[in-house]
């Protein structure tokens, strides 16, 4: 079975967690696009909060109302993908560049369900380069400081986030303790968001596999 088919499986499984009466947060990426497609085929029409301009446009095109996070209280549910995940539900996110708004919406949600294919499970995070959103003027400064953590930062050249910032992808990290590294990286002036979800991991992973969907 292809990774895409596994993503579709995981996305479909997330539908079982919908509550009809509350807006949901919707993440960004190809797995979430499968979720939006599944949601569009579902009879319930929920209000949504999007984690990126791309998701907002896709939700609107599928007929969903997209509301501002400022206009809702806590979200009952947030559904998003990830680039890499551990069985402790720590994540690397931001391969699609939406990490800042993703972290905001995840923080606003009582439950964060992460949908992914089993090729993204890892014992230790870091083989997928860690995305970090930075203020443009601080890009080189932050890149130098990241060297102290043993990583090699590569500027995602030509890419500008929805917030007008740049992204550094940090290669070569072995992330033994995600919350501690996340906290330390957040102290570097110029860092907007670290794509490490350690302090606020997912509450549930729905992992698409050949055999079906595994819940972690
Ligand atoms: C976007 C993300 C995505 O969730 C992550 O990149 C996974 O994407 P995909 O589902 O396309 O593999 O963090 O910023």
CSV table of N, CA and C in Angstrom, one decimal, residues 99-100 103 130-134 142 145-146 149 178-200:
chain,number,residue,atom,x,y,z
A,99,UNK,N,4.2,26.0,10.5
A,99,UNK,CA,4.4,25.5,11.9
A,99,UNK,C,3.9,26.5,12.9
A,100,UNK,N,4.0,27.8,12.7
A,100,UNK,CA,3.6,28.8,13.7
A,100,UNK,C,2.1,28.8,13.9
A,103,UNK,N,1.1,25.5,15.6
A,103,UNK,CA,1.4,25.5,17.0
A,103,UNK,C,0.3,26.3,17.8
A,130,UNK,N,14.7,19.7,11.2
A,130,UNK,CA,13.7,20.5,12.1
A,130,UNK,C,13.5,21.9,11.6
A,131,UNK,N,12.3,22.2,11.2
A,131,UNK,CA,12.0,23.6,10.7
A,131,UNK,C,11.9,24.6,11.8
A,132,UNK,N,12.5,25.7,11.6
A,132,UNK,CA,12.4,26.8,12.6
A,132,UNK,C,12.1,28.1,11.8
A,133,UNK,N,11.0,28.7,12.2
A,133,UNK,CA,10.6,30.0,11.6
A,133,UNK,C,11.3,31.1,12.3
A,134,UNK,N,11.9,32.0,11.5
A,134,UNK,CA,12.7,33.1,12.1
A,134,UNK,C,12.3,34.4,11.5
A,142,UNK,N,20.5,33.4,14.0
A,142,UNK,CA,19.9,32.2,14.5
A,142,UNK,C,20.7,30.9,13.9
A,145,UNK,N,23.8,30.3,15.9
A,145,UNK,CA,23.5,29.9,17.3
A,145,UNK,C,23.0,28.4,17.2
A,146,UNK,N,22.4,28.0,16.2
A,146,UNK,CA,21.9,26.6,16.1
A,146,UNK,C,23.1,25.6,16.0
A,149,UNK,N,23.9,23.7,19.0
A,149,UNK,CA,23.1,22.5,19.4
A,149,UNK,C,23.5,21.3,18.5
A,178,UNK,N,12.7,16.1,23.5
A,178,UNK,CA,12.1,17.2,22.7
A,178,UNK,C,11.7,18.4,23.5
A,179,UNK,N,11.0,18.2,24.7
A,179,UNK,CA,10.6,19.5,25.4
A,179,UNK,C,11.8,20.3,25.8
A,180,UNK,N,12.9,19.7,26.2
A,180,UNK,CA,14.0,20.5,26.7
A,180,UNK,C,14.7,21.2,25.5
A,181,UNK,N,14.8,20.5,24.4
A,181,UNK,CA,15.4,21.2,23.2
A,181,UNK,C,14.5,22.3,22.7
A,182,UNK,N,13.2,22.1,22.7
A,182,UNK,CA,12.3,23.1,22.2
A,182,UNK,C,12.4,24.3,23.0
A,183,UNK,N,12.4,24.1,24.3
A,183,UNK,CA,12.5,25.2,25.2
A,183,UNK,C,13.8,26.0,25.0
A,184,UNK,N,14.9,25.3,24.9
A,184,UNK,CA,16.2,26.0,24.7
A,184,UNK,C,16.3,26.8,23.4
A,185,UNK,N,15.7,26.2,22.3
A,185,UNK,CA,15.7,26.9,21.0
A,185,UNK,C,14.9,28.1,21.0
A,186,UNK,N,13.8,28.0,21.8
A,186,UNK,CA,12.9,29.2,21.9
A,186,UNK,C,13.5,30.4,22.5
A,187,UNK,N,14.7,30.2,23.2
A,187,UNK,CA,15.4,31.3,23.8
A,187,UNK,C,16.2,32.1,22.9
A,188,UNK,N,16.5,31.6,21.7
A,188,UNK,CA,17.3,32.3,20.7
A,188,UNK,C,16.6,33.5,20.2
A,189,UNK,N,17.1,34.7,20.4
A,189,UNK,CA,16.4,35.9,19.8
A,189,UNK,C,16.2,35.8,18.3
A,190,UNK,N,15.1,36.1,17.8
A,190,UNK,CA,14.8,36.0,16.3
A,190,UNK,C,14.1,34.7,16.0
A,191,UNK,N,14.0,33.7,16.9
A,191,UNK,CA,13.2,32.5,16.6
A,191,UNK,C,11.8,32.9,16.9
A,192,UNK,N,10.9,32.6,15.9
A,192,UNK,CA,9.5,32.8,16.1
A,192,UNK,C,8.9,31.5,16.6
A,193,UNK,N,9.1,30.4,15.9
A,193,UNK,CA,8.6,29.1,16.3
A,193,UNK,C,9.5,28.0,15.9
A,194,UNK,N,9.6,27.0,16.8
A,194,UNK,CA,10.4,25.8,16.6
A,194,UNK,C,9.4,24.7,16.2
A,195,UNK,N,9.6,24.0,15.1
A,195,UNK,CA,8.7,23.0,14.7
A,195,UNK,C,8.7,21.7,15.4
A,196,UNK,N,9.1,21.8,16.7
A,196,UNK,CA,9.2,20.6,17.6
A,196,UNK,C,8.0,20.7,18.5
A,197,UNK,N,7.2,19.7,18.5
A,197,UNK,CA,6.0,19.7,19.4
A,197,UNK,C,6.3,18.7,20.6
A,198,UNK,N,7.0,19.3,21.6
A,198,UNK,CA,7.4,18.5,22.7
A,198,UNK,C,6.6,18.9,24.0
A,199,UNK,N,6.5,20.2,24.2
A,199,UNK,CA,5.7,20.7,25.3
A,199,UNK,C,4.2,20.4,25.1
A,200,UNK,N,3.8,20.5,23.9
A,200,UNK,CA,2.4,20.2,23.6
A,200,UNK,C,2.4,19.1,22.5
